[in-house]
Amino acid sequence: MPISATAEIGDPRVAIVQKLYRDYSWETLKDLPKRATFQAAPLRTLQSYLTDGLTQLITDDRACMTRRHELCGLDFAFIWNSQDPEGIVADVGSVSVGDLVTVKLRRATGQSDSLTYHVVRTEAGWRIDDIRGKGWRLRGVLPFVNPERTPN
């Protein structure tokens, strides 16, 4: 399974990120099973991992793609920081100041990078509110797909 955990198991802030990678680790397999990737997952599925605001931005991006018949804000698998996640192993780290969870991504080529997940407590429990990679932020990529929506 392409995920390892170095974080404290009982921390619910880390648990939501671990669950995401555990549930979607199949996306890194050579022969992808025929099911929806995380970005294409049903609304209810997105809501079980993400805040309402981030979920809305992703669904706005989907609507933009449908409307324009082309890619809009998302042109990569953001949880893998890659257009081709095959062979990536995710190592979910611990929580740092500000409810940030770091995930180290190791590629089959030996290269590695990391993502930082900002998690927040909601009425439904801990949810992911933003993801940052080197040079990008998910909430910074997505607001441009719907000019009527103001980014938060």
Tab-separated table of C-alpha atoms in Angstrom:
chain	number	residue	atom	x	y	z
A	1	MET	CA	0.000	0.000	0.000
A	2	PRO	CA	1.576	3.310	-1.050
A	3	ILE	CA	1.088	5.123	2.243
A	4	SER	CA	2.982	5.150	5.481
A	5	ALA	CA	2.240	7.016	8.667
A	6	THR	CA	4.788	8.578	10.954
A	7	ALA	CA	2.204	10.600	12.846
A	8	GLU	CA	0.452	9.896	16.070
A	9	ILE	CA	-2.409	7.526	15.208
A	10	GLY	CA	-5.022	9.068	17.508
A	11	ASP	CA	-4.814	12.667	16.277
A	12	PRO	CA	-8.052	13.388	14.362
A	13	ARG	CA	-6.360	16.169	12.365
A	14	VAL	CA	-3.897	13.656	10.967
A	15	ALA	CA	-6.547	10.935	10.674
A	16	ILE	CA	-8.552	12.802	8.012
A	17	VAL	CA	-5.438	13.144	5.821
A	18	GLN	CA	-4.428	9.518	6.442
A	19	LYS	CA	-7.936	8.384	5.497
A	20	LEU	CA	-7.766	10.340	2.241
A	21	TYR	CA	-4.508	8.674	1.221
A	22	ARG	CA	-5.592	5.253	2.439
A	23	ASP	CA	-8.869	5.454	0.497
A	24	TYR	CA	-7.280	6.802	-2.692
A	25	SER	CA	-3.875	5.080	-2.716
A	26	TRP	CA	-5.165	2.987	-5.638
A	27	GLU	CA	-4.723	6.099	-7.825
A	28	THR	CA	-0.966	5.423	-7.835
A	29	LEU	CA	-1.304	1.914	-9.266
A	30	LYS	CA	-0.055	1.176	-12.776
A	31	ASP	CA	-3.381	-0.150	-14.031
A	32	LEU	CA	-6.020	2.149	-12.576
A	33	PRO	CA	-9.247	0.502	-11.494
A	34	LYS	CA	-12.326	1.916	-13.202
A	35	ARG	CA	-13.693	4.172	-10.496
A	36	ALA	CA	-13.795	7.874	-9.816
A	37	THR	CA	-10.548	9.518	-8.771
A	38	PHE	CA	-10.725	11.760	-5.736
A	39	GLN	CA	-11.115	14.882	-7.860
A	40	ALA	CA	-14.005	13.264	-9.733
A	41	ALA	CA	-15.605	11.732	-6.637
A	42	PRO	CA	-19.267	12.394	-5.831
A	43	LEU	CA	-20.122	15.484	-3.807
A	44	ARG	CA	-20.856	13.492	-0.636
A	45	THR	CA	-17.447	11.858	-0.851
A	46	LEU	CA	-15.661	15.196	-1.227
A	47	GLN	CA	-17.633	16.550	1.749
A	48	SER	CA	-16.422	13.690	3.934
A	49	TYR	CA	-12.821	14.927	3.531
A	50	LEU	CA	-13.052	18.625	2.642
A	51	THR	CA	-14.655	21.758	4.049
A	52	ASP	CA	-17.765	23.044	2.309
A	53	GLY	CA	-15.802	25.960	0.872
A	54	LEU	CA	-13.100	23.792	-0.710
A	55	THR	CA	-15.713	21.323	-1.952
A	56	GLN	CA	-17.554	24.204	-3.646
A	57	LEU	CA	-14.387	25.391	-5.364
A	58	ILE	CA	-13.756	21.888	-6.748
A	59	THR	CA	-17.339	21.534	-7.987
A	60	ASP	CA	-17.038	24.991	-9.578
A	61	ASP	CA	-13.946	23.723	-11.407
A	62	ARG	CA	-15.899	20.701	-12.653
A	63	ALA	CA	-18.694	22.957	-13.888
A	64	CYS	CA	-16.132	25.140	-15.661
A	65	MET	CA	-14.676	22.090	-17.418
A	66	THR	CA	-18.146	21.036	-18.537
A	67	ARG	CA	-19.000	24.531	-19.745
A	68	ARG	CA	-15.726	25.155	-21.593
A	69	HIS	CA	-14.953	21.570	-22.671
A	70	GLU	CA	-11.377	22.025	-21.448
A	71	LEU	CA	-9.337	22.041	-18.250
A	72	CYS	CA	-9.917	25.030	-16.009
A	73	GLY	CA	-8.112	25.460	-12.671
A	74	LEU	CA	-7.055	21.868	-12.061
A	75	ASP	CA	-4.732	20.200	-14.529
A	76	PHE	CA	-3.102	17.785	-12.086
A	77	ALA	CA	-4.001	15.320	-9.326
A	78	PHE	CA	-3.597	17.708	-6.412
A	79	ILE	CA	-3.399	15.092	-3.647
A	80	TRP	CA	-0.396	13.618	-5.480
A	81	ASN	CA	1.025	16.928	-6.771
A	82	SER	CA	1.346	15.264	-10.145
A	83	GLN	CA	-0.270	14.762	-13.528
A	84	ASP	CA	0.879	11.139	-13.354
A	85	PRO	CA	0.734	9.769	-9.796
A	86	GLU	CA	1.830	6.237	-10.719
A	87	GLY	CA	4.186	4.784	-8.112
A	88	ILE	CA	3.983	7.667	-5.619
A	89	VAL	CA	4.197	6.755	-1.941
A	90	ALA	CA	2.676	9.138	0.616
A	91	ASP	CA	4.079	9.495	4.125
A	92	VAL	CA	1.616	11.371	6.337
A	93	GLY	CA	3.460	13.298	9.031
A	94	SER	CA	2.403	14.949	12.233
A	95	VAL	CA	0.578	18.188	12.999
A	96	SER	CA	2.507	21.417	13.265
A	97	VAL	CA	1.468	24.864	14.434
A	98	GLY	CA	-1.787	26.077	12.945
A	99	ASP	CA	-3.372	22.675	12.310
A	100	LEU	CA	-1.046	21.884	9.409
A	101	VAL	CA	-0.366	18.281	8.410
A	102	THR	CA	2.640	17.559	6.186
A	103	VAL	CA	2.637	14.759	3.633
A	104	LYS	CA	5.898	13.695	2.021
A	105	LEU	CA	5.466	12.271	-1.474
A	106	ARG	CA	8.137	9.927	-2.795
A	107	ARG	CA	8.117	9.183	-6.505
A	108	ALA	CA	9.263	5.997	-8.194
A	109	THR	CA	12.087	8.069	-9.734
A	110	GLY	CA	13.503	8.739	-6.267
A	111	GLN	CA	12.432	12.384	-6.252
A	112	SER	CA	10.343	13.649	-3.378
A	113	ASP	CA	8.359	16.684	-2.442
A	114	SER	CA	5.805	17.553	0.170
A	115	LEU	CA	2.322	18.927	0.569
A	116	THR	CA	0.944	20.805	3.540
A	117	TYR	CA	-2.681	20.249	4.457
A	118	HIS	CA	-4.520	22.905	6.449
A	119	VAL	CA	-7.235	21.166	8.461
A	120	VAL	CA	-10.042	22.826	10.365
A	121	ARG	CA	-12.619	21.631	12.834
A	122	THR	CA	-16.163	21.754	11.448
A	123	GLU	CA	-19.507	20.602	12.807
A	124	ALA	CA	-18.949	17.370	10.866
A	125	GLY	CA	-15.443	16.868	12.339
A	126	TRP	CA	-11.970	17.695	11.028
A	127	ARG	CA	-11.860	18.547	7.334
A	128	ILE	CA	-9.202	19.651	4.849
A	129	ASP	CA	-9.534	23.352	4.029
A	130	ASP	CA	-6.515	23.887	1.792
A	131	ILE	CA	-3.485	22.111	0.347
A	132	ARG	CA	-0.166	23.775	-0.425
A	133	GLY	CA	2.628	22.522	-2.604
A	134	LYS	CA	5.800	24.225	-3.786
A	135	GLY	CA	4.625	27.283	-5.682
A	136	TRP	CA	0.894	26.606	-5.475
A	137	ARG	CA	-2.054	26.616	-3.120
A	138	LEU	CA	-5.286	24.794	-3.972
A	139	ARG	CA	-7.472	27.709	-2.883
A	140	GLY	CA	-5.279	29.924	-5.041
A	141	VAL	CA	-5.702	27.756	-8.148
A	142	LEU	CA	-9.447	27.205	-7.906
A	143	PRO	CA	-11.113	30.599	-7.322
A	144	PHE	CA	-10.426	31.687	-10.886
A	145	VAL	CA	-12.863	29.202	-12.407
A	146	ASN	CA	-15.974	31.071	-11.276
A	147	PRO	CA	-15.586	34.853	-11.506
A	148	GLU	CA	-18.838	35.390	-9.591
A	149	ARG	CA	-17.418	33.599	-6.542
A	150	THR	CA	-15.126	35.506	-4.212
A	151	PRO	CA	-12.240	33.377	-2.842
A	152	ASN	CA	-12.119	33.080	0.972
